[in-house]
């Protein structure tokens, strides 16, 4: 007996199947994102701990290789990161506070100059310059010290930082058990694939963190030296902004570079402003054509459009923290996708 003809042609059925799969995956992703937002006080420390573990793993491995106990090696690594990060935060905040008045005064000069040429259009720029001190203080962690909401935010941030540090210790100490744990939790027959995907994702995050840190140091050093040579006020604080902004690819470098050029233009004149612009552009060219290809050649390479979309999505979900976490998480997703593609392409 001949089977009845299908109601829909084959192309339409395939399209419907793909639409159903896309809707299902989108729904799962959306629910996951909403759960992450609800439980952000637990999710953010875990993600920060994973980033910290990826950055500190080489130091931990070297300590273990020379015979240091795993718990002691993890403790030494955590103490080292507290000292380094604490010192870096102190230097950045101190530089921003010391040079904040000079930077704000220079930005006000630029706003007043623009107001002279453009009339009322400069008023908003002047207001922006007047309020930028507040933004710098928030960025440095010194604002809203006597406001209840500000105190609660600072307390929550400190709690998440302490939790992230403790998780870094446990992640480092028990990293040798991660593969076995993942195989235990994976469905039967998928242990190898799950382990390979996890290793590829972690390698992508590890490469991104180490490469970005090195690039940030080089960018900040070059721009700080250039601004010091040009005698731009607040050069150290502007260099600190460049270092922090480097962890937000493209957008952070653009904003910190624009602030540096505006300060040089307002305080040192048009010629020095052009020289500062040349320094910033030269560093950006060096980063884009030399540092990025050489330092991060072993990590997952992402198109700038993908990076910008990831930053935008991260900002909409979790603000500044989302912007910082978006790119490494996207790199991990790309690493996982590459591993799956290679495995399926190699299978018959």
GROMACS .gro file of C-alpha atoms in nm:
model
  348
    1UNK     CA    1   0.000   0.000   0.000
    2UNK     CA    2   0.142   0.336  -0.102
    3UNK     CA    3   0.216   0.578   0.180
    4UNK     CA    4   0.017   0.904   0.174
    5UNK     CA    5   0.192   1.207   0.035
    6UNK     CA    6   0.321   1.453   0.299
    7UNK     CA    7   0.111   1.764   0.352
    8UNK     CA    8   0.412   1.996   0.324
    9UNK     CA    9   0.699   1.977   0.075
   10UNK     CA   10   1.044   1.875   0.196
   11UNK     CA   11   1.202   2.229   0.192
   12UNK     CA   12   0.918   2.368   0.403
   13UNK     CA   13   0.950   2.088   0.657
   14UNK     CA   14   1.324   2.146   0.684
   15UNK     CA   15   1.268   2.519   0.734
   16UNK     CA   16   1.010   2.446   1.004
   17UNK     CA   17   1.249   2.209   1.179
   18UNK     CA   18   1.527   2.472   1.176
   19UNK     CA   19   1.286   2.738   1.304
   20UNK     CA   20   1.176   2.511   1.588
   21UNK     CA   21   1.539   2.438   1.680
   22UNK     CA   22   1.631   2.808   1.673
   23UNK     CA   23   1.331   2.900   1.888
   24UNK     CA   24   1.411   2.624   2.135
   25UNK     CA   25   1.776   2.724   2.165
   26UNK     CA   26   1.684   3.093   2.191
   27UNK     CA   27   1.437   3.016   2.467
   28UNK     CA   28   1.692   2.815   2.663
   29UNK     CA   29   1.952   3.091   2.623
   30UNK     CA   30   1.704   3.358   2.730
   31UNK     CA   31   1.600   3.162   3.038
   32UNK     CA   32   1.964   3.101   3.123
   33UNK     CA   33   2.042   3.472   3.091
   34UNK     CA   34   1.749   3.564   3.313
   35UNK     CA   35   1.858   3.312   3.577
   36UNK     CA   36   2.212   3.454   3.564
   37UNK     CA   37   2.072   3.804   3.622
   38UNK     CA   38   1.859   3.687   3.915
   39UNK     CA   39   2.150   3.497   4.074
   40UNK     CA   40   2.417   3.746   3.966
   41UNK     CA   41   2.574   3.762   4.313
   42UNK     CA   42   2.666   3.395   4.271
   43UNK     CA   43   2.718   3.382   3.894
   44UNK     CA   44   2.950   3.683   3.863
   45UNK     CA   45   3.202   3.552   4.123
   46UNK     CA   46   3.212   3.216   3.945
   47UNK     CA   47   3.280   3.382   3.608
   48UNK     CA   48   3.540   3.616   3.759
   49UNK     CA   49   3.703   3.318   3.931
   50UNK     CA   50   3.722   3.132   3.601
   51UNK     CA   51   3.889   3.433   3.439
   52UNK     CA   52   4.129   3.464   3.731
   53UNK     CA   53   4.205   3.093   3.718
   54UNK     CA   54   4.278   3.116   3.347
   55UNK     CA   55   4.516   3.405   3.407
   56UNK     CA   56   4.693   3.249   3.708
   57UNK     CA   57   4.710   2.889   3.590
   58UNK     CA   58   5.067   2.917   3.448
   59UNK     CA   59   5.205   3.046   3.781
   60UNK     CA   60   5.024   2.771   3.972
   61UNK     CA   61   5.154   2.503   3.735
   62UNK     CA   62   5.513   2.621   3.778
   63UNK     CA   63   5.484   2.609   4.156
   64UNK     CA   64   5.344   2.256   4.141
   65UNK     CA   65   5.618   2.147   3.900
   66UNK     CA   66   5.890   2.253   4.145
   67UNK     CA   67   5.734   2.036   4.417
   68UNK     CA   68   5.508   2.277   4.606
   69UNK     CA   69   5.196   2.122   4.757
   70UNK     CA   70   4.884   2.200   4.552
   71UNK     CA   71   4.702   2.372   4.840
   72UNK     CA   72   5.010   2.577   4.929
   73UNK     CA   73   5.069   2.664   4.563
   74UNK     CA   74   4.708   2.778   4.526
   75UNK     CA   75   4.738   2.986   4.846
   76UNK     CA   76   5.063   3.148   4.728
   77UNK     CA   77   4.903   3.227   4.393
   78UNK     CA   78   4.600   3.386   4.558
   79UNK     CA   79   4.819   3.592   4.791
   80UNK     CA   80   5.026   3.703   4.492
   81UNK     CA   81   4.718   3.809   4.299
   82UNK     CA   82   4.586   4.002   4.602
   83UNK     CA   83   4.916   4.188   4.632
   84UNK     CA   84   4.942   4.258   4.259
   85UNK     CA   85   4.577   4.350   4.204
   86UNK     CA   86   4.565   4.553   4.526
   87UNK     CA   87   4.878   4.741   4.427
   88UNK     CA   88   4.749   4.799   4.076
   89UNK     CA   89   4.412   4.922   4.203
   90UNK     CA   90   4.587   5.156   4.448
   91UNK     CA   91   4.809   5.295   4.172
   92UNK     CA   92   4.517   5.341   3.934
   93UNK     CA   93   4.290   5.503   4.194
   94UNK     CA   94   4.568   5.724   4.329
   95UNK     CA   95   4.664   5.834   3.979
   96UNK     CA   96   4.304   5.912   3.891
   97UNK     CA   97   4.249   6.105   4.214
   98UNK     CA   98   4.577   6.298   4.190
   99UNK     CA   99   4.531   6.389   3.825
  100UNK     CA  100   4.151   6.405   3.827
  101UNK     CA  101   4.141   6.781   3.889
  102UNK     CA  102   4.382   6.845   3.603
  103UNK     CA  103   4.188   6.620   3.367
  104UNK     CA  104   3.854   6.779   3.459
  105UNK     CA  105   3.996   7.130   3.425
  106UNK     CA  106   4.131   7.046   3.080
  107UNK     CA  107   3.799   6.894   2.974
  108UNK     CA  108   3.618   7.207   3.095
  109UNK     CA  109   3.852   7.420   2.887
  110UNK     CA  110   3.771   7.206   2.584
  111UNK     CA  111   3.397   7.237   2.657
  112UNK     CA  112   3.421   7.615   2.694
  113UNK     CA  113   3.616   7.640   2.370
  114UNK     CA  114   3.354   7.437   2.189
  115UNK     CA  115   3.079   7.646   2.350
  116UNK     CA  116   3.245   7.960   2.216
  117UNK     CA  117   3.244   7.824   1.863
  118UNK     CA  118   2.913   7.635   1.867
  119UNK     CA  119   2.703   7.840   2.108
  120UNK     CA  120   2.437   7.648   2.295
  121UNK     CA  121   2.568   7.316   2.169
  122UNK     CA  122   2.861   7.355   2.406
  123UNK     CA  123   2.638   7.377   2.712
  124UNK     CA  124   2.578   7.004   2.724
  125UNK     CA  125   2.947   6.943   2.679
  126UNK     CA  126   3.023   7.171   2.970
  127UNK     CA  127   2.772   6.985   3.183
  128UNK     CA  128   2.933   6.659   3.079
  129UNK     CA  129   3.274   6.789   3.182
  130UNK     CA  130   3.134   6.911   3.514
  131UNK     CA  131   2.987   6.570   3.589
  132UNK     CA  132   3.287   6.369   3.470
  133UNK     CA  133   3.457   6.412   3.808
  134UNK     CA  134   3.172   6.214   3.957
  135UNK     CA  135   3.219   5.944   3.695
  136UNK     CA  136   3.590   5.922   3.767
  137UNK     CA  137   3.522   5.893   4.139
  138UNK     CA  138   3.272   5.612   4.079
  139UNK     CA  139   3.524   5.442   3.855
  140UNK     CA  140   3.785   5.466   4.128
  141UNK     CA  141   3.549   5.330   4.391
  142UNK     CA  142   3.544   5.646   4.609
  143UNK     CA  143   3.202   5.790   4.530
  144UNK     CA  144   2.880   5.758   4.728
  145UNK     CA  145   3.065   5.661   5.044
  146UNK     CA  146   2.795   5.817   5.260
  147UNK     CA  147   2.496   5.703   5.060
  148UNK     CA  148   2.312   5.391   5.175
  149UNK     CA  149   2.267   5.256   4.825
  150UNK     CA  150   2.630   5.323   4.747
  151UNK     CA  151   2.741   5.144   5.062
  152UNK     CA  152   2.526   4.844   4.976
  153UNK     CA  153   2.673   4.830   4.627
  154UNK     CA  154   3.027   4.852   4.763
  155UNK     CA  155   2.949   4.583   5.020
  156UNK     CA  156   2.804   4.356   4.753
  157UNK     CA  157   3.107   4.413   4.531
  158UNK     CA  158   3.346   4.331   4.816
  159UNK     CA  159   3.152   4.017   4.900
  160UNK     CA  160   3.163   3.903   4.538
  161UNK     CA  161   3.535   3.981   4.520
  162UNK     CA  162   3.608   3.773   4.832
  163UNK     CA  163   3.394   3.487   4.702
  164UNK     CA  164   3.569   3.504   4.364
  165UNK     CA  165   3.909   3.488   4.536
  166UNK     CA  166   3.805   3.183   4.739
  167UNK     CA  167   3.674   3.017   4.424
  168UNK     CA  168   4.004   3.087   4.248
  169UNK     CA  169   4.182   2.902   4.528
  170UNK     CA  170   3.957   2.597   4.497
  171UNK     CA  171   3.959   2.604   4.116
  172UNK     CA  172   4.339   2.608   4.113
  173UNK     CA  173   4.381   2.344   4.382
  174UNK     CA  174   4.130   2.101   4.233
  175UNK     CA  175   4.194   2.173   3.866
  176UNK     CA  176   4.339   1.822   3.818
  177UNK     CA  177   4.000   1.678   3.915
  178UNK     CA  178   3.800   1.887   3.669
  179UNK     CA  179   3.826   1.642   3.380
  180UNK     CA  180   3.717   1.344   3.589
  181UNK     CA  181   3.426   1.542   3.738
  182UNK     CA  182   3.315   1.654   3.393
  183UNK     CA  183   3.325   1.297   3.264
  184UNK     CA  184   3.116   1.183   3.559
  185UNK     CA  185   2.850   1.445   3.493
  186UNK     CA  186   2.842   1.390   3.116
  187UNK     CA  187   2.596   1.147   2.957
  188UNK     CA  188   2.731   0.808   2.861
  189UNK     CA  189   2.951   0.816   2.553
  190UNK     CA  190   3.000   1.196   2.552
  191UNK     CA  191   3.282   1.224   2.806
  192UNK     CA  192   3.558   1.271   2.547
  193UNK     CA  193   3.363   1.536   2.359
  194UNK     CA  194   3.268   1.724   2.676
  195UNK     CA  195   3.627   1.723   2.802
  196UNK     CA  196   3.762   1.839   2.465
  197UNK     CA  197   3.506   2.120   2.450
  198UNK     CA  198   3.588   2.232   2.805
  199UNK     CA  199   3.961   2.227   2.740
  200UNK     CA  200   3.921   2.427   2.419
  201UNK     CA  201   3.697   2.684   2.588
  202UNK     CA  202   3.933   2.723   2.883
  203UNK     CA  203   4.233   2.754   2.652
  204UNK     CA  204   4.056   3.032   2.463
  205UNK     CA  205   3.979   3.221   2.785
  206UNK     CA  206   4.332   3.164   2.916
  207UNK     CA  207   4.487   3.295   2.596
  208UNK     CA  208   4.253   3.593   2.587
  209UNK     CA  209   4.326   3.694   2.948
  210UNK     CA  210   4.702   3.663   2.922
  211UNK     CA  211   4.716   3.830   2.582
  212UNK     CA  212   4.485   4.115   2.682
  213UNK     CA  213   4.681   4.182   3.001
  214UNK     CA  214   5.010   4.200   2.812
  215UNK     CA  215   4.858   4.421   2.541
  216UNK     CA  216   4.704   4.648   2.806
  217UNK     CA  217   5.042   4.691   2.975
  218UNK     CA  218   5.213   4.775   2.645
  219UNK     CA  219   4.939   5.017   2.536
  220UNK     CA  220   4.929   5.195   2.871
  221UNK     CA  221   5.307   5.217   2.889
  222UNK     CA  222   5.347   5.357   2.538
  223UNK     CA  223   5.067   5.613   2.574
  224UNK     CA  224   5.186   5.720   2.921
  225UNK     CA  225   5.541   5.773   2.793
  226UNK     CA  226   5.412   5.968   2.494
  227UNK     CA  227   5.193   6.191   2.709
  228UNK     CA  228   5.479   6.250   2.955
  229UNK     CA  229   5.706   6.353   2.670
  230UNK     CA  230   5.438   6.593   2.547
  231UNK     CA  231   5.395   6.721   2.907
  232UNK     CA  232   5.023   6.650   2.909
  233UNK     CA  233   4.874   6.693   3.259
  234UNK     CA  234   4.752   6.378   3.428
  235UNK     CA  235   4.954   6.150   3.201
  236UNK     CA  236   4.976   5.872   3.462
  237UNK     CA  237   4.602   5.883   3.529
  238UNK     CA  238   4.528   5.876   3.156
  239UNK     CA  239   4.763   5.579   3.118
  240UNK     CA  240   4.574   5.403   3.397
  241UNK     CA  241   4.250   5.464   3.208
  242UNK     CA  242   4.407   5.315   2.896
  243UNK     CA  243   4.515   5.003   3.089
  244UNK     CA  244   4.170   4.944   3.237
  245UNK     CA  245   3.994   5.026   2.910
  246UNK     CA  246   4.203   4.771   2.722
  247UNK     CA  247   3.997   4.492   2.882
  248UNK     CA  248   3.698   4.621   2.683
  249UNK     CA  249   3.828   4.570   2.325
  250UNK     CA  250   3.788   4.854   2.073
  251UNK     CA  251   3.539   5.054   2.279
  252UNK     CA  252   3.762   5.097   2.584
  253UNK     CA  253   4.065   5.194   2.376
  254UNK     CA  254   3.859   5.444   2.177
  255UNK     CA  255   3.713   5.614   2.486
  256UNK     CA  256   4.039   5.631   2.683
  257UNK     CA  257   4.228   5.754   2.376
  258UNK     CA  258   3.965   6.021   2.310
  259UNK     CA  259   3.994   6.149   2.668
  260UNK     CA  260   4.375   6.167   2.634
  261UNK     CA  261   4.352   6.365   2.312
  262UNK     CA  262   4.091   6.604   2.455
  263UNK     CA  263   4.303   6.674   2.764
  264UNK     CA  264   4.612   6.739   2.550
  265UNK     CA  265   4.413   6.962   2.314
  266UNK     CA  266   4.259   7.169   2.591
  267UNK     CA  267   4.568   7.212   2.809
  268UNK     CA  268   4.857   7.216   2.561
  269UNK     CA  269   4.701   7.355   2.248
  270UNK     CA  270   4.620   7.239   1.897
  271UNK     CA  271   4.970   7.124   1.800
  272UNK     CA  272   5.025   6.912   2.111
  273UNK     CA  273   4.671   6.778   2.070
  274UNK     CA  274   4.762   6.659   1.721
  275UNK     CA  275   5.080   6.500   1.856
  276UNK     CA  276   4.876   6.323   2.126
  277UNK     CA  277   4.635   6.203   1.860
  278UNK     CA  278   4.932   6.072   1.664
  279UNK     CA  279   5.060   5.885   1.971
  280UNK     CA  280   4.720   5.727   2.036
  281UNK     CA  281   4.674   5.629   1.670
  282UNK     CA  282   5.027   5.488   1.651
  283UNK     CA  283   4.964   5.272   1.958
  284UNK     CA  284   4.632   5.155   1.815
  285UNK     CA  285   4.798   5.065   1.484
  286UNK     CA  286   5.073   4.881   1.673
  287UNK     CA  287   4.810   4.691   1.870
  288UNK     CA  288   4.592   4.605   1.572
  289UNK     CA  289   4.866   4.504   1.328
  290UNK     CA  290   5.143   4.369   1.554
  291UNK     CA  291   5.038   4.296   1.911
  292UNK     CA  292   4.700   4.136   1.846
  293UNK     CA  293   4.820   3.900   1.566
  294UNK     CA  294   5.143   3.803   1.747
  295UNK     CA  295   5.032   3.780   2.111
  296UNK     CA  296   4.685   3.637   2.056
  297UNK     CA  297   4.762   3.428   1.748
  298UNK     CA  298   4.700   3.105   1.943
  299UNK     CA  299   4.361   3.208   2.075
  300UNK     CA  300   4.024   3.222   1.902
  301UNK     CA  301   4.019   3.510   1.656
  302UNK     CA  302   3.689   3.698   1.649
  303UNK     CA  303   3.567   3.954   1.401
  304UNK     CA  304   3.542   4.309   1.541
  305UNK     CA  305   3.168   4.312   1.465
  306UNK     CA  306   3.122   4.003   1.684
  307UNK     CA  307   3.323   4.166   1.963
  308UNK     CA  308   3.114   4.485   1.949
  309UNK     CA  309   2.789   4.288   1.956
  310UNK     CA  310   2.915   4.083   2.251
  311UNK     CA  311   3.010   4.400   2.441
  312UNK     CA  312   2.671   4.555   2.370
  313UNK     CA  313   2.488   4.244   2.484
  314UNK     CA  314   2.700   4.216   2.797
  315UNK     CA  315   2.637   4.580   2.885
  316UNK     CA  316   2.261   4.535   2.845
  317UNK     CA  317   2.263   4.230   3.075
  318UNK     CA  318   2.512   4.324   3.349
  319UNK     CA  319   2.645   4.674   3.286
  320UNK     CA  320   3.020   4.729   3.317
  321UNK     CA  321   3.077   4.380   3.455
  322UNK     CA  322   2.892   4.239   3.157
  323UNK     CA  323   3.113   4.437   2.920
  324UNK     CA  324   3.423   4.294   3.087
  325UNK     CA  325   3.292   3.936   3.083
  326UNK     CA  326   3.130   3.939   2.738
  327UNK     CA  327   3.440   3.901   2.522
  328UNK     CA  328   3.613   3.616   2.713
  329UNK     CA  329   3.284   3.428   2.735
  330UNK     CA  330   3.233   3.478   2.362
  331UNK     CA  331   3.588   3.352   2.304
  332UNK     CA  332   3.502   3.041   2.506
  333UNK     CA  333   3.187   2.990   2.300
  334UNK     CA  334   3.387   3.024   1.978
  335UNK     CA  335   3.644   2.774   2.107
  336UNK     CA  336   3.369   2.526   2.186
  337UNK     CA  337   3.212   2.575   1.844
  338UNK     CA  338   3.548   2.519   1.672
  339UNK     CA  339   3.601   2.197   1.867
  340UNK     CA  340   3.258   2.069   1.767
  341UNK     CA  341   3.314   2.163   1.405
  342UNK     CA  342   3.646   1.982   1.395
  343UNK     CA  343   3.501   1.670   1.557
  344UNK     CA  344   3.198   1.654   1.329
  345UNK     CA  345   3.409   1.731   1.023
  346UNK     CA  346   3.646   1.447   1.112
  347UNK     CA  347   3.365   1.198   1.175
  348UNK     CA  348   3.244   0.994   0.877
   0.00000   0.00000   0.00000
